[in-house]
Amino acid sequence: MLPRLTLVAALLVPCLAAAQSFAPAGWADELKLNEAVDQHPDPGIVEIDLVAKLADVQVDGKTVRAWTYNGSLPGPLVRTRVGDRLIVHFTNQLDQPTTVHWHGVRVPIDMDGVPDISQPEVRKGESFTYDFVVHDAGLYWYHPHVMSAAQVGFGLYGALLVEDPADGVSVDDQLTLVLSDIGFDARGVLEPADSGGSAGMVFGREGEFVLANGRRRPTLRARSGAPQRWRIVNAAKSRFFYLDLDGQPFTVIGTDGGFQETATRTDILLVTPGERIDVIVTPRGTAGTPLPLRAMLYNRGYGSVEYRAVEEVALIEFSSEPEVKAAPIATTRAMAAPSVVGATPVDVVLALPAMKNNKSEFQVNGVPFWKAKPYAAKLGEKQLWIVKNDSDWDHPFHLHGFFFHVIDERGQPVRPLALKDTVNVPMKSTIRLLIDFDERPGEWMFHCHILDHADGGLMGTVQVGDAPAKGHTHKPPY
Ligand SMILES: [Cu+2]
């Protein structure tokens, strides 16, 4: 049994009216995700099959042989309710070994999907059953942890939604948005995962085609003024999504680990790789004048804005019905202010030393992953990680298995409070994270979620509890 989160007293105060659907019929048909089929009769158990295999998918009018879960891009949406047991019968039909990592979910270590550390690789033709309880409402996602940049970049990712039917958000028009990108040539052949060599690794390779639920520039229909709830995951291997709705505001109600302390409004929304955002949007406009959802340029380091263009992610078309006058939506979550008193400080320095032998490698505290020793934490220990990014590229920092609070960035307190498992550490800056290592022993990964950076050395592990760390056999990719 998983200990309850000690950082928060979860108490939700809904301030909402009854739910009502306003969206025109078929409003989200172009953004429909395949859904995993629950084969278990018990309402508290979701049991599904998941198969990794090559499949032909249509992207931008072209047939692309992608790497998929169950033949679709993205993989199927796995729908659960908080407290459910999820059983996943996974089979690998790829020519390469793989695993499934459940990003953000507080699983036991043997369900974490990291080869050599939490389970053996699942080789071609083999199967593995994942079986765990989803304790925390929120949007999560799943992807491989073997050659992650390649396998995720080729299409292996999907969303895991953990719904709380009593969350009090009375917006009927809800959408799960899996944002990603993919690269392929004129024949529909996937761009090689090692294109550009060591420099490509440092830049973080982005696919040319931006996708929303596997589609390029899909259309969404809306009635002006009616609220929609979008639960967004950035499943791209490197691309940051900096979302703009022609200046119309987003109301952010939650992030990685469910609701944040209070709702916030923003005109532009940054979602870095691995992160999730739960937002209310109230698009306003008139029939015949579509409203674009754009990915703006975001400077995450050299090569990320030069010679690059703003992308249209989706288009919102309005019905001709009169504008809805809906009350603004706000949520709150009571969270005890995190205290750093008694927390063990841990320095984590991210760096990119000058090239050696024409090769670059990222380092954490002076070593790339293949030379790293695990950090250590006692069961139940509170640690304050001081993550200093000495490099000229941003790094979305992800810790497996545990949520953390971001205490401050460049010395400025970060509010509202939120449970995070992935947070961007901007270039040349420091953030401090407070982590409560609960009673789940094991060797847990942390890494940059620009997956090229992770494969290029920016990974490490923390051994929680006394069991000896198993070590790993990760090799430099070049
Ligand atoms: Cu990085």
CSV table of C-alpha atoms and ligand atoms in Angstrom, one decimal:
chain,number,residue,atom,x,y,z
A,1,MET,CA,0.0,0.0,0.0
A,2,LEU,CA,1.4,3.4,-1.0
A,3,PRO,CA,1.7,5.9,1.8
A,4,ARG,CA,-0.5,8.9,1.3
A,5,LEU,CA,1.2,12.1,0.2
A,6,THR,CA,2.5,13.9,3.2
A,7,LEU,CA,3.1,17.2,1.4
A,8,VAL,CA,-0.5,18.0,0.8
A,9,ALA,CA,-3.8,17.9,2.5
A,10,ALA,CA,-6.0,17.4,-0.6
A,11,LEU,CA,-9.1,19.3,-0.3
A,12,LEU,CA,-10.9,20.6,-3.3
A,13,VAL,CA,-13.2,23.5,-3.2
A,14,PRO,CA,-15.3,23.6,-6.3
A,15,CYS,CA,-16.8,26.9,-7.1
A,16,LEU,CA,-18.8,25.8,-10.1
A,17,ALA,CA,-22.2,25.5,-11.5
A,18,ALA,CA,-23.6,22.3,-13.0
A,19,ALA,CA,-21.9,20.9,-16.1
A,20,GLN,CA,-23.4,21.7,-19.5
A,21,SER,CA,-22.2,20.8,-23.0
A,22,PHE,CA,-22.1,23.7,-25.4
A,23,ALA,CA,-19.9,22.4,-28.2
A,24,PRO,CA,-21.4,21.6,-31.6
A,25,ALA,CA,-22.0,17.9,-32.4
A,26,GLY,CA,-18.8,16.2,-33.5
A,27,TRP,CA,-16.8,19.2,-32.2
A,28,ALA,CA,-13.7,17.1,-31.5
A,29,ASP,CA,-14.0,14.4,-34.1
A,30,GLU,CA,-10.7,15.4,-35.7
A,31,LEU,CA,-9.0,15.0,-32.4
A,32,LYS,CA,-10.5,11.7,-31.4
A,33,LEU,CA,-8.0,9.4,-29.7
A,34,ASN,CA,-8.2,5.6,-29.9
A,35,GLU,CA,-9.1,4.3,-26.5
A,36,ALA,CA,-7.8,1.2,-24.8
A,37,VAL,CA,-10.5,-1.4,-24.3
A,38,ASP,CA,-11.1,-2.4,-20.7
A,39,GLN,CA,-11.6,-6.1,-20.6
A,40,HIS,CA,-12.2,-6.5,-16.8
A,41,PRO,CA,-15.7,-6.6,-15.5
A,42,ASP,CA,-14.9,-5.1,-12.1
A,43,PRO,CA,-15.4,-1.3,-12.3
A,44,GLY,CA,-12.3,-0.8,-10.0
A,45,ILE,CA,-10.0,-2.6,-12.4
A,46,VAL,CA,-8.9,-1.6,-15.8
A,47,GLU,CA,-7.3,-4.4,-17.8
A,48,ILE,CA,-5.9,-3.7,-21.3
A,49,ASP,CA,-3.7,-5.1,-24.0
A,50,LEU,CA,-0.9,-3.0,-25.3
A,51,VAL,CA,1.2,-4.0,-28.3
A,52,ALA,CA,4.3,-2.1,-29.6
A,53,LYS,CA,4.5,-2.6,-33.4
A,54,LEU,CA,5.1,-1.0,-36.7
A,55,ALA,CA,2.0,0.3,-38.4
A,56,ASP,CA,1.1,2.6,-41.3
A,57,VAL,CA,-0.4,5.8,-40.2
A,58,GLN,CA,-1.6,8.8,-42.2
A,59,VAL,CA,0.2,12.1,-41.4
A,60,ASP,CA,-0.4,15.2,-43.5
A,61,GLY,CA,-1.7,13.1,-46.4
A,62,LYS,CA,1.2,10.8,-46.4
A,63,THR,CA,1.5,7.1,-45.3
A,64,VAL,CA,4.2,6.8,-42.7
A,65,ARG,CA,5.4,3.5,-41.2
A,66,ALA,CA,5.5,4.6,-37.6
A,67,TRP,CA,6.3,2.8,-34.3
A,68,THR,CA,3.0,2.5,-32.5
A,69,TYR,CA,1.1,1.2,-29.6
A,70,ASN,CA,-1.8,-0.9,-30.9
A,71,GLY,CA,-1.3,0.5,-34.4
A,72,SER,CA,-2.3,4.1,-33.7
A,73,LEU,CA,-0.4,7.4,-33.4
A,74,PRO,CA,-0.5,8.4,-30.5
A,75,GLY,CA,-1.1,5.1,-28.7
A,76,PRO,CA,-4.5,4.5,-27.1
A,77,LEU,CA,-5.8,6.8,-24.4
A,78,VAL,CA,-6.0,4.7,-21.2
A,79,ARG,CA,-8.9,5.9,-19.2
A,80,THR,CA,-9.0,5.2,-15.4
A,81,ARG,CA,-10.5,6.6,-12.2
A,82,VAL,CA,-8.4,7.6,-9.2
A,83,GLY,CA,-7.8,4.5,-7.0
A,84,ASP,CA,-8.3,2.0,-9.9
A,85,ARG,CA,-6.0,-0.9,-10.4
A,86,LEU,CA,-4.5,-0.8,-13.9
A,87,ILE,CA,-3.3,-4.1,-15.5
A,88,VAL,CA,-1.5,-3.8,-18.9
A,89,HIS,CA,-0.6,-6.9,-20.8
A,90,PHE,CA,2.2,-5.6,-22.9
A,91,THR,CA,3.7,-7.4,-25.9
A,92,ASN,CA,6.7,-6.2,-28.0
A,93,GLN,CA,6.4,-6.9,-31.7
A,94,LEU,CA,9.2,-4.5,-32.6
A,95,ASP,CA,12.6,-5.7,-33.8
A,96,GLN,CA,14.2,-3.9,-30.8
A,97,PRO,CA,13.9,-4.4,-27.1
A,98,THR,CA,11.6,-1.9,-25.3
A,99,THR,CA,9.8,-1.2,-22.0
A,100,VAL,CA,6.9,0.9,-20.9
A,101,HIS,CA,7.5,3.7,-18.4
A,102,TRP,CA,4.4,5.3,-16.7
A,103,HIS,CA,5.5,8.9,-16.6
A,104,GLY,CA,4.5,10.6,-13.3
A,105,VAL,CA,2.7,7.7,-11.8
A,106,ARG,CA,3.7,6.7,-8.2
A,107,VAL,CA,4.3,3.1,-9.1
A,108,PRO,CA,6.4,0.5,-7.2
A,109,ILE,CA,9.9,0.3,-8.6
A,110,ASP,CA,9.3,-2.9,-10.5
A,111,MET,CA,6.6,-1.3,-12.5
A,112,ASP,CA,8.7,1.8,-13.5
A,113,GLY,CA,9.8,0.4,-16.9
A,114,VAL,CA,13.5,1.1,-16.8
A,115,PRO,CA,15.6,-1.7,-18.2
A,116,ASP,CA,18.3,-3.3,-16.0
A,117,ILE,CA,17.1,-1.2,-13.0
A,118,SER,CA,13.4,-2.0,-12.6
A,119,GLN,CA,12.8,-4.9,-15.1
A,120,PRO,CA,14.6,-6.7,-17.9
A,121,GLU,CA,14.2,-5.3,-21.4
A,122,VAL,CA,11.2,-6.7,-23.2
A,123,ARG,CA,12.7,-8.3,-26.2
A,124,LYS,CA,11.1,-8.9,-29.6
A,125,GLY,CA,8.2,-11.3,-29.2
A,126,GLU,CA,8.2,-11.1,-25.4
A,127,SER,CA,5.5,-9.9,-23.0
A,128,PHE,CA,5.5,-8.1,-19.6
A,129,THR,CA,2.5,-7.4,-17.4
A,130,TYR,CA,2.3,-4.0,-15.7
A,131,ASP,CA,0.0,-4.0,-12.7
A,132,PHE,CA,-0.3,-1.1,-10.3
A,133,VAL,CA,-2.8,1.3,-8.7
A,134,VAL,CA,-3.3,4.9,-9.9
A,135,HIS,CA,-3.4,6.9,-6.7
A,136,ASP,CA,-3.4,10.4,-8.0
A,137,ALA,CA,-5.9,12.1,-10.3
A,138,GLY,CA,-4.3,13.8,-13.3
A,139,LEU,CA,-3.1,13.3,-16.8
A,140,TYR,CA,-0.1,11.0,-17.1
A,141,TRP,CA,1.5,9.3,-20.1
A,142,TYR,CA,3.5,6.3,-21.1
A,143,HIS,CA,6.5,5.7,-23.4
A,144,PRO,CA,9.5,3.5,-23.7
A,145,HIS,CA,12.7,3.8,-21.6
A,146,VAL,CA,14.9,2.0,-24.1
A,147,MET,CA,16.6,4.3,-26.7
A,148,SER,CA,14.0,6.8,-25.7
A,149,ALA,CA,14.8,9.5,-28.2
A,150,ALA,CA,14.5,7.1,-31.1
A,151,GLN,CA,11.5,5.1,-29.9
A,152,VAL,CA,9.4,8.1,-28.7
A,153,GLY,CA,10.4,10.1,-31.8
A,154,PHE,CA,9.2,7.3,-34.0
A,155,GLY,CA,5.7,7.4,-32.4
A,156,LEU,CA,5.7,5.4,-29.1
A,157,TYR,CA,3.7,7.4,-26.6
A,158,GLY,CA,0.1,7.6,-25.3
A,159,ALA,CA,-1.9,9.3,-22.6
A,160,LEU,CA,-3.1,7.8,-19.3
A,161,LEU,CA,-5.9,9.8,-17.8
A,162,VAL,CA,-6.7,9.3,-14.1
A,163,GLU,CA,-10.1,11.0,-13.6
A,164,ASP,CA,-11.6,12.1,-10.4
A,165,PRO,CA,-15.4,12.1,-10.9
A,166,ALA,CA,-15.7,14.4,-7.9
A,167,ASP,CA,-13.2,17.0,-9.0
A,168,GLY,CA,-15.9,19.6,-9.3
A,169,VAL,CA,-14.9,21.0,-12.7
A,170,SER,CA,-18.3,21.2,-14.3
A,171,VAL,CA,-17.2,21.6,-17.9
A,172,ASP,CA,-18.7,19.0,-20.1
A,173,ASP,CA,-16.6,19.6,-23.2
A,174,GLN,CA,-13.3,17.9,-22.4
A,175,LEU,CA,-10.4,17.0,-24.5
A,176,THR,CA,-7.1,15.1,-24.0
A,177,LEU,CA,-4.5,16.7,-26.2
A,178,VAL,CA,-1.3,14.8,-27.0
A,179,LEU,CA,1.1,17.2,-28.6
A,180,SER,CA,4.1,15.8,-30.4
A,181,ASP,CA,6.1,16.0,-33.6
A,182,ILE,CA,7.5,13.5,-36.1
A,183,GLY,CA,10.1,13.7,-38.9
A,184,PHE,CA,9.9,11.8,-42.2
A,185,ASP,CA,11.0,12.3,-45.8
A,186,ALA,CA,9.1,12.7,-49.1
A,187,ARG,CA,8.6,8.9,-49.2
A,188,GLY,CA,7.2,8.8,-45.6
A,189,VAL,CA,10.4,7.2,-44.3
A,190,LEU,CA,11.1,8.2,-40.7
A,191,GLU,CA,14.0,10.5,-40.2
A,192,PRO,CA,17.0,8.6,-38.6
A,193,ALA,CA,17.2,9.1,-34.8
A,194,ASP,CA,20.9,10.0,-35.0
A,195,SER,CA,20.6,12.7,-37.7
A,196,GLY,CA,23.1,15.5,-37.3
A,197,GLY,CA,25.3,13.3,-35.0
A,198,SER,CA,26.6,14.8,-31.8
A,199,ALA,CA,25.4,18.3,-32.7
A,200,GLY,CA,21.9,17.0,-33.3
A,201,MET,CA,22.0,15.5,-29.9
A,202,VAL,CA,23.0,18.8,-28.3
A,203,PHE,CA,20.2,20.8,-30.2
A,204,GLY,CA,17.6,18.2,-29.4
A,205,ARG,CA,16.1,16.9,-32.6
A,206,GLU,CA,12.6,18.0,-33.5
A,207,GLY,CA,10.4,16.4,-36.1
A,208,GLU,CA,9.3,18.8,-38.9
A,209,PHE,CA,5.6,17.9,-38.5
A,210,VAL,CA,3.8,19.2,-35.4
A,211,LEU,CA,1.0,16.9,-34.3
A,212,ALA,CA,-2.1,17.2,-32.1
A,213,ASN,CA,-3.4,13.8,-31.3
A,214,GLY,CA,-1.4,12.5,-34.2
A,215,ARG,CA,-2.9,14.9,-36.8
A,216,ARG,CA,-1.5,17.9,-38.5
A,217,ARG,CA,-3.6,21.1,-38.0
A,218,PRO,CA,-6.8,19.4,-37.0
A,219,THR,CA,-10.0,21.5,-36.7
A,220,LEU,CA,-11.9,21.8,-33.4
A,221,ARG,CA,-15.4,23.2,-33.3
A,222,ALA,CA,-16.6,25.5,-30.6
A,223,ARG,CA,-19.4,27.8,-29.6
A,224,SER,CA,-18.1,31.2,-28.8
A,225,GLY,CA,-17.8,31.9,-25.1
A,226,ALA,CA,-18.3,28.3,-24.0
A,227,PRO,CA,-15.6,26.8,-21.8
A,228,GLN,CA,-13.7,23.8,-22.8
A,229,ARG,CA,-11.3,21.8,-20.6
A,230,TRP,CA,-8.1,20.7,-22.3
A,231,ARG,CA,-5.7,18.3,-20.7
A,232,ILE,CA,-2.5,18.6,-22.5
A,233,VAL,CA,0.7,16.5,-22.5
A,234,ASN,CA,3.8,17.3,-24.4
A,235,ALA,CA,5.0,13.9,-25.7
A,236,ALA,CA,7.5,15.3,-28.1
A,237,LYS,CA,11.1,14.1,-27.6
A,238,SER,CA,12.6,17.7,-27.7
A,239,ARG,CA,10.1,20.3,-28.9
A,240,PHE,CA,8.8,22.9,-26.4
A,241,PHE,CA,5.2,23.9,-27.0
A,242,TYR,CA,4.6,27.6,-26.3
A,243,LEU,CA,0.9,27.9,-27.0
A,244,ASP,CA,-0.9,31.0,-28.0
A,245,LEU,CA,-4.6,31.3,-28.8
A,246,ASP,CA,-4.3,34.7,-30.6
A,247,GLY,CA,-3.9,36.3,-27.2
A,248,GLN,CA,-7.0,34.8,-25.6
A,249,PRO,CA,-6.3,33.7,-22.1
A,250,PHE,CA,-5.8,30.2,-20.7
A,251,THR,CA,-7.0,29.4,-17.1
A,252,VAL,CA,-4.5,26.9,-15.7
A,253,ILE,CA,-6.1,24.7,-13.1
A,254,GLY,CA,-3.7,21.9,-12.8
A,255,THR,CA,-0.4,20.4,-13.9
A,256,ASP,CA,1.6,17.2,-13.6
A,257,GLY,CA,0.1,15.8,-10.3
A,258,GLY,CA,-3.4,17.2,-10.5
A,259,PHE,CA,-4.9,20.5,-9.4
A,260,GLN,CA,-2.6,23.3,-8.4
A,261,GLU,CA,-3.1,25.4,-5.3
A,262,THR,CA,-5.1,28.1,-7.2
A,263,ALA,CA,-6.1,28.7,-10.8
A,264,THR,CA,-3.9,31.1,-12.8
A,265,ARG,CA,-4.5,33.0,-16.0
A,266,THR,CA,-2.0,33.3,-18.8
A,267,ASP,CA,-2.0,34.5,-22.3
A,268,ILE,CA,0.7,32.1,-23.4
A,269,LEU,CA,1.3,28.6,-22.2
A,270,LEU,CA,4.6,26.8,-22.0
A,271,VAL,CA,4.5,23.0,-22.0
A,272,THR,CA,7.9,21.5,-22.0
A,273,PRO,CA,8.6,17.8,-22.9
A,274,GLY,CA,7.0,15.4,-20.4
A,275,GLU,CA,4.9,18.1,-18.7
A,276,ARG,CA,1.1,18.2,-18.4
A,277,ILE,CA,-1.2,21.1,-18.1
A,278,ASP,CA,-4.9,21.1,-17.2
A,279,VAL,CA,-6.5,24.3,-18.7
A,280,ILE,CA,-9.9,25.9,-19.2
A,281,VAL,CA,-10.1,27.7,-22.5
A,282,THR,CA,-13.1,29.9,-23.5
A,283,PRO,CA,-12.5,30.6,-27.2
A,284,ARG,CA,-14.3,33.6,-28.5
A,285,GLY,CA,-14.9,34.3,-32.2
A,286,THR,CA,-17.3,34.3,-35.1
A,287,ALA,CA,-18.4,31.7,-37.6
A,288,GLY,CA,-16.2,31.8,-40.7
A,289,THR,CA,-13.2,33.2,-38.9
A,290,PRO,CA,-11.2,30.3,-37.4
A,291,LEU,CA,-9.0,30.9,-34.4
A,292,PRO,CA,-5.6,29.4,-34.6
A,293,LEU,CA,-3.9,27.6,-31.7
A,294,ARG,CA,-0.3,28.4,-32.4
A,295,ALA,CA,3.1,27.1,-31.2
A,296,MET,CA,5.2,30.2,-30.9
A,297,LEU,CA,9.0,30.3,-30.9
A,298,TYR,CA,10.6,29.7,-27.6
A,299,ASN,CA,14.3,30.1,-27.0
A,300,ARG,CA,15.5,26.9,-25.3
A,301,GLY,CA,19.0,27.3,-26.6
A,302,TYR,CA,20.9,27.8,-29.9
A,303,GLY,CA,19.0,26.3,-32.8
A,304,SER,CA,15.6,26.4,-31.3
A,305,VAL,CA,14.5,29.8,-32.8
A,306,GLU,CA,17.0,30.4,-35.6
A,307,TYR,CA,15.4,29.8,-39.0
A,308,ARG,CA,12.3,28.5,-37.4
A,309,ALA,CA,8.7,29.3,-37.9
A,310,VAL,CA,5.6,29.7,-35.8
A,311,GLU,CA,3.5,26.5,-36.2
A,312,GLU,CA,-0.3,26.1,-36.3
A,313,VAL,CA,-1.2,23.3,-34.0
A,314,ALA,CA,-5.0,23.4,-34.5
A,315,LEU,CA,-7.7,25.6,-35.7
A,316,ILE,CA,-10.9,26.4,-33.8
A,317,GLU,CA,-14.0,27.0,-36.0
A,318,PHE,CA,-17.0,28.7,-34.4
A,319,SER,CA,-20.7,27.7,-34.8
A,320,SER,CA,-23.1,30.5,-35.6
A,321,GLU,CA,-25.0,30.2,-32.3
A,322,PRO,CA,-25.0,33.2,-30.0
A,323,GLU,CA,-22.1,33.6,-27.6
A,324,VAL,CA,-22.4,31.9,-24.3
A,325,LYS,CA,-22.1,34.0,-21.1
A,326,ALA,CA,-20.4,31.5,-18.8
A,327,ALA,CA,-19.1,32.2,-15.3
A,328,PRO,CA,-15.4,32.0,-15.0
A,329,ILE,CA,-14.0,28.7,-13.7
A,330,ALA,CA,-11.7,28.5,-10.8
A,331,THR,CA,-10.4,25.6,-8.6
A,332,THR,CA,-8.4,25.5,-5.4
A,333,ARG,CA,-6.5,22.8,-3.6
A,334,ALA,CA,-5.4,23.2,-0.1
A,335,MET,CA,-1.7,22.5,0.1
A,336,ALA,CA,0.5,22.9,3.2
A,337,ALA,CA,3.3,25.3,2.4
A,338,PRO,CA,6.4,23.1,1.9
A,339,SER,CA,9.1,23.7,4.4
A,340,VAL,CA,12.8,23.2,3.6
A,341,VAL,CA,13.6,22.9,7.3
A,342,GLY,CA,15.3,19.6,7.9
A,343,ALA,CA,15.6,18.8,4.2
A,344,THR,CA,19.0,17.3,3.1
A,345,PRO,CA,20.5,19.5,0.5
A,346,VAL,CA,21.6,17.8,-2.7
A,347,ASP,CA,23.6,19.6,-5.5
A,348,VAL,CA,22.7,18.6,-9.0
A,349,VAL,CA,24.8,20.5,-11.6
A,350,LEU,CA,23.9,20.1,-15.3
A,351,ALA,CA,26.6,20.9,-17.7
A,352,LEU,CA,27.8,20.5,-21.3
A,353,PRO,CA,31.6,20.6,-21.3
A,354,ALA,CA,33.5,21.5,-24.5
A,355,MET,CA,33.6,18.8,-27.1
A,356,LYS,CA,36.2,16.1,-26.9
A,357,ASN,CA,37.2,14.1,-30.0
A,358,ASN,CA,34.5,16.0,-31.9
A,359,LYS,CA,31.8,14.6,-29.5
A,360,SER,CA,29.6,16.3,-26.9
A,361,GLU,CA,28.3,14.7,-23.8
A,362,PHE,CA,26.0,16.2,-21.1
A,363,GLN,CA,27.1,15.7,-17.5
A,364,VAL,CA,25.4,15.7,-14.1
A,365,ASN,CA,27.9,16.6,-11.3
A,366,GLY,CA,30.8,16.1,-13.7
A,367,VAL,CA,29.9,12.7,-15.2
A,368,PRO,CA,27.7,11.4,-17.9
A,369,PHE,CA,25.1,8.8,-17.0
A,370,TRP,CA,27.4,5.9,-18.1
A,371,LYS,CA,29.9,6.9,-15.4
A,372,ALA,CA,27.5,7.9,-12.7
A,373,LYS,CA,27.0,6.4,-9.3
A,374,PRO,CA,23.5,6.5,-7.8
A,375,TYR,CA,22.6,9.3,-5.4
A,376,ALA,CA,21.2,8.1,-2.0
A,377,ALA,CA,18.1,8.8,0.0
A,378,LYS,CA,16.7,7.1,3.1
A,379,LEU,CA,13.1,5.9,3.1
A,380,GLY,CA,11.0,8.9,4.2
A,381,GLU,CA,13.8,11.4,3.8
A,382,LYS,CA,13.0,14.9,2.7
A,383,GLN,CA,15.6,16.3,0.3
A,384,LEU,CA,16.1,19.7,-1.2
A,385,TRP,CA,17.6,19.3,-4.7
A,386,ILE,CA,19.5,22.4,-5.9
A,387,VAL,CA,19.4,21.9,-9.6
A,388,LYS,CA,21.8,24.3,-11.3
A,389,ASN,CA,21.9,24.5,-15.1
A,390,ASP,CA,25.3,25.6,-16.2
A,391,SER,CA,24.7,24.9,-19.8
A,392,ASP,CA,23.4,27.1,-22.6
A,393,TRP,CA,20.3,24.9,-23.2
A,394,ASP,CA,17.1,24.6,-21.1
A,395,HIS,CA,16.5,21.2,-19.5
A,396,PRO,CA,13.1,19.9,-18.5
A,397,PHE,CA,14.1,17.9,-15.4
A,398,HIS,CA,12.1,14.8,-14.7
A,399,LEU,CA,12.2,12.6,-11.6
A,400,HIS,CA,10.6,9.1,-11.8
A,401,GLY,CA,8.2,7.9,-9.2
A,402,PHE,CA,7.8,10.9,-6.9
A,403,PHE,CA,6.3,14.4,-7.1
A,404,PHE,CA,8.2,17.4,-5.9
A,405,HIS,CA,7.4,21.0,-5.1
A,406,VAL,CA,9.4,23.7,-7.0
A,407,ILE,CA,10.4,26.0,-4.1
A,408,ASP,CA,12.1,28.7,-6.2
A,409,GLU,CA,13.6,29.6,-9.5
A,410,ARG,CA,16.6,32.0,-9.5
A,411,GLY,CA,15.8,32.7,-5.9
A,412,GLN,CA,12.2,33.8,-6.6
A,413,PRO,CA,9.5,31.7,-4.9
A,414,VAL,CA,7.3,29.7,-7.3
A,415,ARG,CA,3.6,30.0,-6.8
A,416,PRO,CA,1.0,28.7,-6.9
A,417,LEU,CA,2.1,25.5,-5.3
A,418,ALA,CA,1.8,22.4,-7.5
A,419,LEU,CA,2.9,18.8,-7.5
A,420,LYS,CA,5.4,18.4,-10.3
A,421,ASP,CA,7.4,15.5,-11.8
A,422,THR,CA,8.9,17.5,-14.7
A,423,VAL,CA,10.0,21.1,-14.5
A,424,ASN,CA,12.0,23.2,-17.0
A,425,VAL,CA,15.3,24.4,-15.7
A,426,PRO,CA,16.2,27.4,-17.9
A,427,MET,CA,19.7,27.8,-19.2
A,428,LYS,CA,22.1,29.4,-16.7
A,429,SER,CA,19.7,29.3,-13.8
A,430,THR,CA,19.0,27.4,-10.6
A,431,ILE,CA,15.8,25.9,-9.2
A,432,ARG,CA,15.3,24.2,-5.9
A,433,LEU,CA,13.0,21.2,-5.6
A,434,LEU,CA,11.6,19.7,-2.4
A,435,ILE,CA,11.2,15.9,-2.6
A,436,ASP,CA,9.6,13.6,0.0
A,437,PHE,CA,11.0,10.1,-0.7
A,438,ASP,CA,8.2,8.0,0.7
A,439,GLU,CA,8.3,4.3,1.5
A,440,ARG,CA,8.9,3.0,-2.0
A,441,PRO,CA,12.5,1.7,-2.1
A,442,GLY,CA,14.3,1.3,-5.3
A,443,GLU,CA,16.7,3.0,-7.8
A,444,TRP,CA,14.8,5.8,-9.5
A,445,MET,CA,15.8,7.7,-12.5
A,446,PHE,CA,16.1,11.4,-13.0
A,447,HIS,CA,16.9,12.9,-16.4
A,448,CYS,CA,16.3,15.7,-18.9
A,449,HIS,CA,13.1,15.1,-20.9
A,450,ILE,CA,14.7,16.4,-24.1
A,451,LEU,CA,15.3,12.7,-24.8
A,452,ASP,CA,18.4,13.4,-27.0
A,453,HIS,CA,19.9,15.1,-23.9
A,454,ALA,CA,19.0,12.1,-21.7
A,455,ASP,CA,20.6,9.7,-24.2
A,456,GLY,CA,23.6,12.1,-24.5
A,457,GLY,CA,24.4,11.7,-20.8
A,458,LEU,CA,21.9,13.9,-18.9
A,459,MET,CA,20.5,11.2,-16.6
A,460,GLY,CA,21.2,9.8,-13.2
A,461,THR,CA,19.6,7.7,-10.5
A,462,VAL,CA,18.8,8.0,-6.8
A,463,GLN,CA,18.8,4.9,-4.6
A,464,VAL,CA,15.9,5.2,-2.2
A,465,GLY,CA,16.3,2.9,0.8
A,466,ASP,CA,19.0,0.4,1.7
A,467,ALA,CA,18.8,-2.2,-1.0
A,468,PRO,CA,21.9,-2.2,-3.1
A,469,ALA,CA,21.6,-0.3,-6.4
A,470,LYS,CA,21.6,-2.7,-9.3
A,471,GLY,CA,23.6,-0.4,-11.5
A,472,HIS,CA,23.1,-0.1,-15.2
A,473,THR,CA,24.7,-0.9,-18.5
A,474,HIS,CA,23.8,2.3,-20.4
A,475,LYS,CA,26.3,3.1,-23.1
A,476,PRO,CA,27.2,6.3,-24.8
A,477,PRO,CA,25.0,6.6,-27.9
A,478,TYR,CA,27.8,7.8,-30.3
B,1,CU,CU,18.2,18.8,-21.6
